[in-house]
């Protein structure tokens, strides 16, 4: 291993890589996809299965301990089984973020790839509200697939993006859900990306969500892991827990350990940095990608990609790629 190869100039060690497998999706979440028709990247421009393995192996060689597959919807990739098989040969913890629509088709593959924990995106427990947010009718399927994951022994985290006046009341429904089921629900502050209609007024602050919860429930604070992006709690007597990812009001950049790879093979050292390093083109030309990865880490900015320091400047995010094309 190349010791400290993925340590940046702010002494942050990076051991977590998120790989997007596709920018296509079977849902149309308003906060993630732009309104206009999205052009999906053609397959020839996407990293192919063996290329994903090669790039991932280089990151592992440099010290990455955990890889999360994301997208778009990663389970839409026709060759996702092959990708899972190839990545499972690496000495790394594998995880996946999915909207769970197709999970029932891949339970066995997730198990054989030793995936222990699955993050599922779900923003409401009301079917009509679900349709309004995602423009699709898959609510029932997602619920049953979440239960399928639980009954198959997976640890399940639910990611809920909270948008003021859209789904804030659902916060209490999610908390109630943690009573009987060992789910970890994470309430995420709505972040701005190109074309997602973000406005400062639409952000429901984590602190207000906690106040809402305290009107009905007694909770305790849980201990957070050092690199955890969420601040975690548990309602007394509930099987599950809940937490907040407050990227807007309390960014966790100081302890950031993440790097990203887009589906078209560009490395991003931060979700919000517009800079990208084209690893796929270099790989296809037969170049060594290891020094490119190291250089990108060295260029990582202290906070939120150096784009802005306060929420008032957050509109600058609109210059970034869409969330779906970065890979959440
Ligand atoms: N399709 C998968 C899913 O939905 O879980 C993986 C990709 S999705 C882009 C990954 C995560 O990004 C989801 O949990 C989603 O809620 C989150 N996300 C997307 N747009 C966001 C935004 N504008 N603000 C906060 N989180 C966002
Ligand atoms: Fe698709 Fe996930 Fe984005 Fe929703 S959040 S549109 S499910 S990629």
Tab-separated table of C-alpha atoms and ligand atoms in Angstrom:
chain	number	residue	atom	x	y	z
A	1	UNK	CA	0.000	0.000	0.000
A	2	UNK	CA	1.139	3.567	-0.709
A	3	UNK	CA	0.977	4.965	2.812
A	4	UNK	CA	-0.898	8.251	3.202
A	5	UNK	CA	-1.413	8.446	-0.533
A	6	UNK	CA	-4.976	9.557	-0.087
A	7	UNK	CA	-4.314	12.121	2.649
A	8	UNK	CA	-5.015	15.658	1.525
A	9	UNK	CA	-3.367	18.940	2.490
A	10	UNK	CA	-5.807	19.290	5.425
A	11	UNK	CA	-4.658	15.918	6.858
A	12	UNK	CA	-7.903	14.198	5.926
A	13	UNK	CA	-7.425	10.566	5.080
A	14	UNK	CA	-9.699	9.251	2.340
A	15	UNK	CA	-10.717	5.625	2.579
A	16	UNK	CA	-14.246	5.707	1.153
A	17	UNK	CA	-15.071	5.724	-2.557
A	18	UNK	CA	-18.521	6.143	-4.059
A	19	UNK	CA	-18.793	4.763	-7.562
A	20	UNK	CA	-21.702	5.739	-9.791
A	21	UNK	CA	-22.661	2.935	-12.179
A	22	UNK	CA	-25.074	4.915	-14.332
A	23	UNK	CA	-26.815	8.267	-14.640
A	24	UNK	CA	-30.054	6.561	-15.685
A	25	UNK	CA	-32.905	6.119	-13.236
A	26	UNK	CA	-36.334	4.525	-13.060
A	27	UNK	CA	-37.639	7.281	-10.749
A	28	UNK	CA	-37.737	11.031	-11.353
A	29	UNK	CA	-37.151	12.529	-7.899
A	30	UNK	CA	-37.631	16.257	-8.311
A	31	UNK	CA	-34.707	17.147	-6.035
A	32	UNK	CA	-32.274	14.960	-7.958
A	33	UNK	CA	-33.261	15.124	-11.641
A	34	UNK	CA	-33.572	18.306	-13.654
A	35	UNK	CA	-36.987	19.147	-15.073
A	36	UNK	CA	-35.961	19.032	-18.682
A	37	UNK	CA	-35.455	15.665	-20.396
A	38	UNK	CA	-32.199	14.167	-19.162
A	39	UNK	CA	-29.727	12.814	-21.671
A	40	UNK	CA	-28.488	9.496	-20.388
A	41	UNK	CA	-24.787	8.835	-21.054
A	42	UNK	CA	-24.401	6.215	-23.821
A	43	UNK	CA	-23.021	2.896	-22.691
A	44	UNK	CA	-19.722	3.249	-24.639
A	45	UNK	CA	-18.886	6.349	-22.562
A	46	UNK	CA	-19.578	4.581	-19.270
A	47	UNK	CA	-16.913	2.654	-17.410
A	48	UNK	CA	-17.262	-1.002	-18.376
A	49	UNK	CA	-17.266	-3.723	-15.707
A	50	UNK	CA	-13.565	-4.575	-16.033
A	51	UNK	CA	-12.648	-0.866	-16.083
A	52	UNK	CA	-14.617	-0.309	-12.885
A	53	UNK	CA	-12.723	-3.161	-11.288
A	54	UNK	CA	-9.348	-1.809	-12.445
A	55	UNK	CA	-10.038	1.718	-11.189
A	56	UNK	CA	-11.548	0.441	-7.925
A	57	UNK	CA	-8.516	-1.828	-7.365
A	58	UNK	CA	-6.207	1.182	-7.765
A	59	UNK	CA	-8.137	3.079	-5.098
A	60	UNK	CA	-7.995	0.024	-2.818
A	61	UNK	CA	-4.241	-0.162	-3.381
A	62	UNK	CA	-4.064	3.461	-2.256
A	63	UNK	CA	-5.960	2.761	0.963
A	64	UNK	CA	-9.695	2.767	0.211
A	65	UNK	CA	-11.495	0.476	2.662
A	66	UNK	CA	-15.107	0.958	1.602
A	67	UNK	CA	-16.801	1.283	-1.786
A	68	UNK	CA	-20.435	2.272	-2.242
A	69	UNK	CA	-22.179	1.692	-5.560
A	70	UNK	CA	-24.630	4.409	-6.465
A	71	UNK	CA	-26.014	6.314	-9.451
A	72	UNK	CA	-28.566	7.070	-10.930
A	73	UNK	CA	-30.032	3.746	-10.040
A	74	UNK	CA	-27.165	1.240	-9.856
A	75	UNK	CA	-29.461	-1.797	-10.213
A	76	UNK	CA	-30.495	-0.565	-13.677
A	77	UNK	CA	-27.065	-1.528	-15.045
A	78	UNK	CA	-27.556	-4.638	-17.165
A	79	UNK	CA	-24.146	-5.933	-16.053
A	80	UNK	CA	-24.573	-5.117	-12.364
A	81	UNK	CA	-24.231	-8.814	-11.432
A	82	UNK	CA	-20.837	-8.958	-13.139
A	83	UNK	CA	-19.755	-5.686	-11.502
A	84	UNK	CA	-20.753	-7.029	-8.070
A	85	UNK	CA	-18.859	-10.265	-8.710
A	86	UNK	CA	-15.709	-8.428	-9.809
A	87	UNK	CA	-15.728	-5.941	-6.950
A	88	UNK	CA	-16.375	-8.688	-4.406
A	89	UNK	CA	-12.891	-10.039	-5.199
A	90	UNK	CA	-11.282	-6.866	-3.820
A	91	UNK	CA	-10.241	-6.464	-0.208
A	92	UNK	CA	-12.841	-3.791	0.518
A	93	UNK	CA	-16.223	-3.397	2.223
A	94	UNK	CA	-18.949	-3.127	-0.439
A	95	UNK	CA	-22.194	-1.186	0.013
A	96	UNK	CA	-24.949	0.089	-2.268
A	97	UNK	CA	-27.445	2.970	-2.448
A	98	UNK	CA	-30.628	2.167	-4.322
A	99	UNK	CA	-34.225	3.276	-4.677
A	100	UNK	CA	-35.075	-0.422	-4.066
A	101	UNK	CA	-37.476	-0.735	-7.022
A	102	UNK	CA	-35.498	-3.702	-8.414
A	103	UNK	CA	-34.069	-5.078	-5.177
A	104	UNK	CA	-36.164	-8.284	-5.242
A	105	UNK	CA	-34.336	-9.338	-8.447
A	106	UNK	CA	-30.882	-8.970	-6.887
A	107	UNK	CA	-31.128	-10.205	-3.271
A	108	UNK	CA	-28.962	-13.262	-3.951
A	109	UNK	CA	-26.352	-11.202	-5.835
A	110	UNK	CA	-26.118	-8.628	-3.047
A	111	UNK	CA	-25.601	-11.448	-0.562
A	112	UNK	CA	-22.923	-13.198	-2.589
A	113	UNK	CA	-21.058	-9.906	-2.987
A	114	UNK	CA	-20.996	-9.721	0.849
A	115	UNK	CA	-23.005	-6.510	0.923
A	116	UNK	CA	-24.199	-6.173	4.493
A	117	UNK	CA	-25.784	-2.755	4.424
A	118	UNK	CA	-28.163	-1.215	1.870
A	119	UNK	CA	-29.143	2.458	1.739
A	120	UNK	CA	-32.618	3.007	0.346
A	121	UNK	CA	-33.954	6.351	-0.785
A	122	UNK	CA	-37.532	7.005	0.342
A	123	UNK	CA	-38.953	10.452	1.066
A	124	UNK	CA	-42.458	9.742	2.302
A	125	UNK	CA	-44.693	6.939	3.579
A	126	UNK	CA	-47.713	8.231	1.685
A	127	UNK	CA	-48.350	6.802	-1.809
A	128	UNK	CA	-49.736	10.047	-3.297
A	129	UNK	CA	-46.909	12.137	-1.903
A	130	UNK	CA	-44.489	9.519	-3.249
A	131	UNK	CA	-45.929	9.932	-6.749
A	132	UNK	CA	-45.709	13.730	-6.488
A	133	UNK	CA	-42.008	13.509	-5.583
A	134	UNK	CA	-40.878	10.687	-7.875
A	135	UNK	CA	-43.418	10.812	-10.768
A	136	UNK	CA	-43.646	7.028	-10.569
A	137	UNK	CA	-46.014	4.513	-8.923
A	138	UNK	CA	-43.491	2.213	-7.275
A	139	UNK	CA	-44.271	2.993	-3.646
A	140	UNK	CA	-45.735	-0.441	-2.800
A	141	UNK	CA	-42.878	-2.257	-4.477
A	142	UNK	CA	-40.275	-0.244	-2.573
A	143	UNK	CA	-41.970	-0.876	0.780
A	144	UNK	CA	-42.132	-4.597	0.160
A	145	UNK	CA	-38.500	-4.638	-0.983
A	146	UNK	CA	-37.402	-2.842	2.188
A	147	UNK	CA	-39.094	-5.585	4.211
A	148	UNK	CA	-37.489	-8.192	1.969
A	149	UNK	CA	-34.057	-6.707	2.729
A	150	UNK	CA	-34.764	-6.751	6.464
A	151	UNK	CA	-36.023	-10.331	6.407
A	152	UNK	CA	-32.862	-11.327	4.539
A	153	UNK	CA	-30.697	-9.897	7.299
A	154	UNK	CA	-29.454	-6.729	5.571
A	155	UNK	CA	-28.869	-3.607	7.623
A	156	UNK	CA	-31.135	-0.984	5.996
A	157	UNK	CA	-30.685	2.768	6.125
A	158	UNK	CA	-33.473	4.954	4.739
A	159	UNK	CA	-32.405	8.259	3.178
A	160	UNK	CA	-35.139	10.886	3.236
A	161	UNK	CA	-34.582	14.295	1.663
A	162	UNK	CA	-36.662	16.775	3.661
A	163	UNK	CA	-38.231	19.614	1.695
A	164	UNK	CA	-40.239	22.314	3.426
A	165	UNK	CA	-43.991	22.196	2.677
A	166	UNK	CA	-43.530	19.030	0.600
A	167	UNK	CA	-42.794	16.140	2.959
A	168	UNK	CA	-41.944	17.563	6.387
A	169	UNK	CA	-44.891	15.847	8.074
A	170	UNK	CA	-43.569	12.502	6.877
A	171	UNK	CA	-40.728	12.885	9.396
A	172	UNK	CA	-43.054	11.714	12.172
A	173	UNK	CA	-44.303	8.778	10.055
A	174	UNK	CA	-40.719	7.643	9.585
A	175	UNK	CA	-40.030	7.910	13.299
A	176	UNK	CA	-43.123	5.809	14.000
A	177	UNK	CA	-41.811	3.233	11.509
A	178	UNK	CA	-38.646	2.803	13.596
A	179	UNK	CA	-40.801	1.538	16.479
A	180	UNK	CA	-41.251	-1.970	15.057
A	181	UNK	CA	-38.433	-2.181	12.507
A	182	UNK	CA	-34.666	-1.897	12.990
A	183	UNK	CA	-34.300	0.774	10.308
A	184	UNK	CA	-31.859	3.672	10.460
A	185	UNK	CA	-33.703	6.669	9.002
A	186	UNK	CA	-31.551	9.629	7.964
A	187	UNK	CA	-33.159	12.987	7.327
A	188	UNK	CA	-31.114	14.847	4.722
A	189	UNK	CA	-31.151	18.599	4.192
A	190	UNK	CA	-32.172	19.417	0.617
A	191	UNK	CA	-29.045	20.358	-1.345
A	192	UNK	CA	-28.780	22.533	-4.456
A	193	UNK	CA	-27.711	21.021	-7.766
A	194	UNK	CA	-28.121	22.104	-11.331
A	195	UNK	CA	-31.763	22.077	-12.415
A	196	UNK	CA	-33.297	20.833	-9.141
A	197	UNK	CA	-35.247	23.996	-8.312
A	198	UNK	CA	-33.436	24.452	-5.006
A	199	UNK	CA	-34.166	27.564	-2.960
A	200	UNK	CA	-32.945	28.439	0.469
A	201	UNK	CA	-36.567	28.613	1.681
A	202	UNK	CA	-37.150	25.009	0.722
A	203	UNK	CA	-34.530	23.686	3.147
A	204	UNK	CA	-36.001	22.233	6.336
A	205	UNK	CA	-33.191	22.534	8.852
A	206	UNK	CA	-32.140	19.459	10.809
A	207	UNK	CA	-32.603	21.394	14.045
A	208	UNK	CA	-36.251	22.066	13.159
A	209	UNK	CA	-36.782	18.411	12.295
A	210	UNK	CA	-35.455	17.470	15.737
A	211	UNK	CA	-37.818	20.002	17.349
A	212	UNK	CA	-40.729	18.462	15.443
A	213	UNK	CA	-39.763	14.980	16.627
A	214	UNK	CA	-39.492	16.163	20.228
A	215	UNK	CA	-43.160	17.290	20.162
A	216	UNK	CA	-44.133	13.617	20.099
A	217	UNK	CA	-41.195	11.454	21.158
A	218	UNK	CA	-38.550	11.113	23.865
A	219	UNK	CA	-35.206	10.317	22.312
A	220	UNK	CA	-31.585	9.809	23.278
A	221	UNK	CA	-28.418	10.816	21.414
A	222	UNK	CA	-26.351	7.935	20.071
A	223	UNK	CA	-22.595	7.974	19.756
A	224	UNK	CA	-21.530	8.859	16.178
A	225	UNK	CA	-18.587	7.215	14.443
A	226	UNK	CA	-15.770	9.691	13.752
A	227	UNK	CA	-16.351	9.706	9.982
A	228	UNK	CA	-20.148	9.553	10.234
A	229	UNK	CA	-21.998	12.103	8.123
A	230	UNK	CA	-25.104	11.785	10.265
A	231	UNK	CA	-25.796	12.803	13.830
A	232	UNK	CA	-27.731	9.929	15.278
A	233	UNK	CA	-30.528	9.462	17.813
A	234	UNK	CA	-32.986	6.849	18.955
A	235	UNK	CA	-36.483	7.100	20.317
A	236	UNK	CA	-36.568	5.320	23.657
A	237	UNK	CA	-38.082	1.858	23.171
A	238	UNK	CA	-37.924	1.887	19.344
A	239	UNK	CA	-36.057	-0.855	17.449
A	240	UNK	CA	-34.680	1.527	14.829
A	241	UNK	CA	-32.890	4.851	15.035
A	242	UNK	CA	-32.783	8.170	13.211
A	243	UNK	CA	-30.224	10.764	12.253
A	244	UNK	CA	-29.601	13.983	10.372
A	245	UNK	CA	-27.325	14.745	7.461
A	246	UNK	CA	-27.097	18.504	7.679
A	247	UNK	CA	-24.905	19.385	4.720
A	248	UNK	CA	-26.399	22.864	4.501
A	249	UNK	CA	-26.491	24.031	8.117
A	250	UNK	CA	-23.611	21.999	9.536
A	251	UNK	CA	-21.294	20.643	6.857
A	252	UNK	CA	-19.117	17.733	7.927
A	253	UNK	CA	-16.196	18.637	5.666
A	254	UNK	CA	-13.639	18.586	8.518
A	255	UNK	CA	-13.880	14.821	8.816
A	256	UNK	CA	-14.641	14.030	5.168
A	257	UNK	CA	-13.140	10.733	4.016
A	258	UNK	CA	-14.956	10.430	0.655
A	259	UNK	CA	-13.985	10.414	-2.945
A	260	UNK	CA	-16.288	9.932	-5.930
A	261	UNK	CA	-16.186	8.398	-9.345
A	262	UNK	CA	-18.855	9.318	-11.893
A	263	UNK	CA	-20.318	6.679	-14.214
A	264	UNK	CA	-18.275	8.121	-17.099
A	265	UNK	CA	-15.076	7.621	-15.122
A	266	UNK	CA	-14.364	11.123	-13.802
A	267	UNK	CA	-13.003	11.395	-10.293
A	268	UNK	CA	-14.479	14.108	-8.076
A	269	UNK	CA	-12.750	14.860	-4.789
A	270	UNK	CA	-15.944	16.463	-3.426
A	271	UNK	CA	-19.634	16.407	-4.321
A	272	UNK	CA	-19.538	20.136	-4.776
A	273	UNK	CA	-16.221	20.692	-6.541
A	274	UNK	CA	-16.709	21.368	-10.227
A	275	UNK	CA	-13.226	20.068	-10.961
A	276	UNK	CA	-12.983	16.531	-12.340
A	277	UNK	CA	-10.126	14.166	-13.192
A	278	UNK	CA	-10.755	11.968	-16.204
A	279	UNK	CA	-9.537	8.556	-15.068
A	280	UNK	CA	-11.376	6.561	-17.731
A	281	UNK	CA	-9.795	8.330	-20.706
A	282	UNK	CA	-6.355	7.977	-19.116
A	283	UNK	CA	-6.974	4.284	-18.465
A	284	UNK	CA	-8.129	3.712	-22.049
A	285	UNK	CA	-4.945	5.386	-23.294
A	286	UNK	CA	-2.921	2.972	-21.167
A	287	UNK	CA	-1.737	5.665	-18.737
A	288	UNK	CA	-1.101	5.077	-15.042
A	289	UNK	CA	-4.107	6.498	-13.169
A	290	UNK	CA	-2.524	6.270	-9.702
A	291	UNK	CA	-0.721	9.654	-9.843
A	292	UNK	CA	-3.876	11.291	-11.233
A	293	UNK	CA	-5.856	10.073	-8.233
A	294	UNK	CA	-3.209	11.355	-5.831
A	295	UNK	CA	-3.118	14.764	-7.515
A	296	UNK	CA	-6.893	15.107	-7.304
A	297	UNK	CA	-6.770	14.363	-3.555
A	298	UNK	CA	-4.055	16.988	-3.094
A	299	UNK	CA	-6.316	19.555	-4.784
A	300	UNK	CA	-9.255	18.928	-2.459
A	301	UNK	CA	-10.595	22.146	-0.931
A	302	UNK	CA	-11.305	22.566	2.774
A	303	UNK	CA	-15.067	22.956	2.576
A	304	UNK	CA	-17.852	22.187	0.105
A	305	UNK	CA	-15.566	22.169	-2.907
A	306	UNK	CA	-14.536	25.753	-2.172
A	307	UNK	CA	-17.753	26.826	-3.846
A	308	UNK	CA	-19.240	28.837	-1.044
A	309	UNK	CA	-18.890	29.442	2.661
A	310	UNK	CA	-22.400	30.390	3.617
A	311	UNK	CA	-25.802	29.230	2.574
A	312	UNK	CA	-26.444	32.600	0.929
A	313	UNK	CA	-23.937	31.722	-1.728
A	314	UNK	CA	-25.337	28.251	-2.204
A	315	UNK	CA	-26.855	29.151	-5.545
A	316	UNK	CA	-23.337	28.671	-6.917
A	317	UNK	CA	-24.042	24.943	-6.666
A	318	UNK	CA	-26.315	25.268	-9.651
A	319	UNK	CA	-23.146	25.386	-11.753
A	320	UNK	CA	-22.299	21.857	-10.661
A	321	UNK	CA	-23.461	18.708	-12.457
A	322	UNK	CA	-26.900	17.417	-11.548
A	323	UNK	CA	-26.917	15.093	-8.538
A	324	UNK	CA	-27.955	12.188	-10.718
A	325	UNK	CA	-24.977	12.628	-13.036
A	326	UNK	CA	-22.468	12.951	-10.180
A	327	UNK	CA	-23.770	9.941	-8.315
A	328	UNK	CA	-25.223	10.597	-4.880
B	1	LIG	N1	-30.868	5.892	-6.893
B	1	LIG	C1	-30.229	5.667	-5.657
B	1	LIG	C2	-31.035	6.235	-4.515
B	1	LIG	O1	-31.957	6.991	-4.763
B	1	LIG	O2	-30.693	5.915	-3.374
B	1	LIG	C3	-28.793	6.170	-5.585
B	1	LIG	C4	-28.500	7.520	-6.146
B	1	LIG	S1	-29.213	8.906	-5.282
B	1	LIG	C5	-28.581	10.237	-6.235
B	1	LIG	C6	-28.271	8.893	-3.781
B	1	LIG	C7	-28.796	9.754	-2.676
B	1	LIG	O3	-28.718	11.113	-3.052
B	1	LIG	C8	-30.263	9.490	-2.319
B	1	LIG	O4	-30.351	9.149	-0.964
B	1	LIG	C9	-30.926	10.811	-2.558
B	1	LIG	O5	-31.934	11.044	-1.626
B	1	LIG	C10	-29.768	11.796	-2.414
B	1	LIG	N2	-30.037	13.082	-3.083
B	1	LIG	C11	-30.293	13.307	-4.388
B	1	LIG	N3	-30.492	14.633	-4.625
B	1	LIG	C12	-30.363	15.249	-3.437
B	1	LIG	C13	-30.484	16.606	-3.017
B	1	LIG	N4	-30.769	17.571	-3.866
B	1	LIG	N5	-30.281	16.896	-1.720
B	1	LIG	C14	-30.004	15.905	-0.824
B	1	LIG	N6	-29.864	14.605	-1.158
B	1	LIG	C15	-30.065	14.273	-2.445
B	2	LIG	FE1	-33.171	8.232	-9.057
B	2	LIG	FE2	-32.054	8.096	-6.655
B	2	LIG	FE3	-32.098	10.399	-8.005
B	2	LIG	FE4	-34.370	9.452	-7.092
B	2	LIG	S1	-32.607	10.093	-5.844
B	2	LIG	S2	-34.028	10.246	-9.176
B	2	LIG	S3	-34.063	7.296	-7.230
B	2	LIG	S4	-31.021	8.600	-8.566
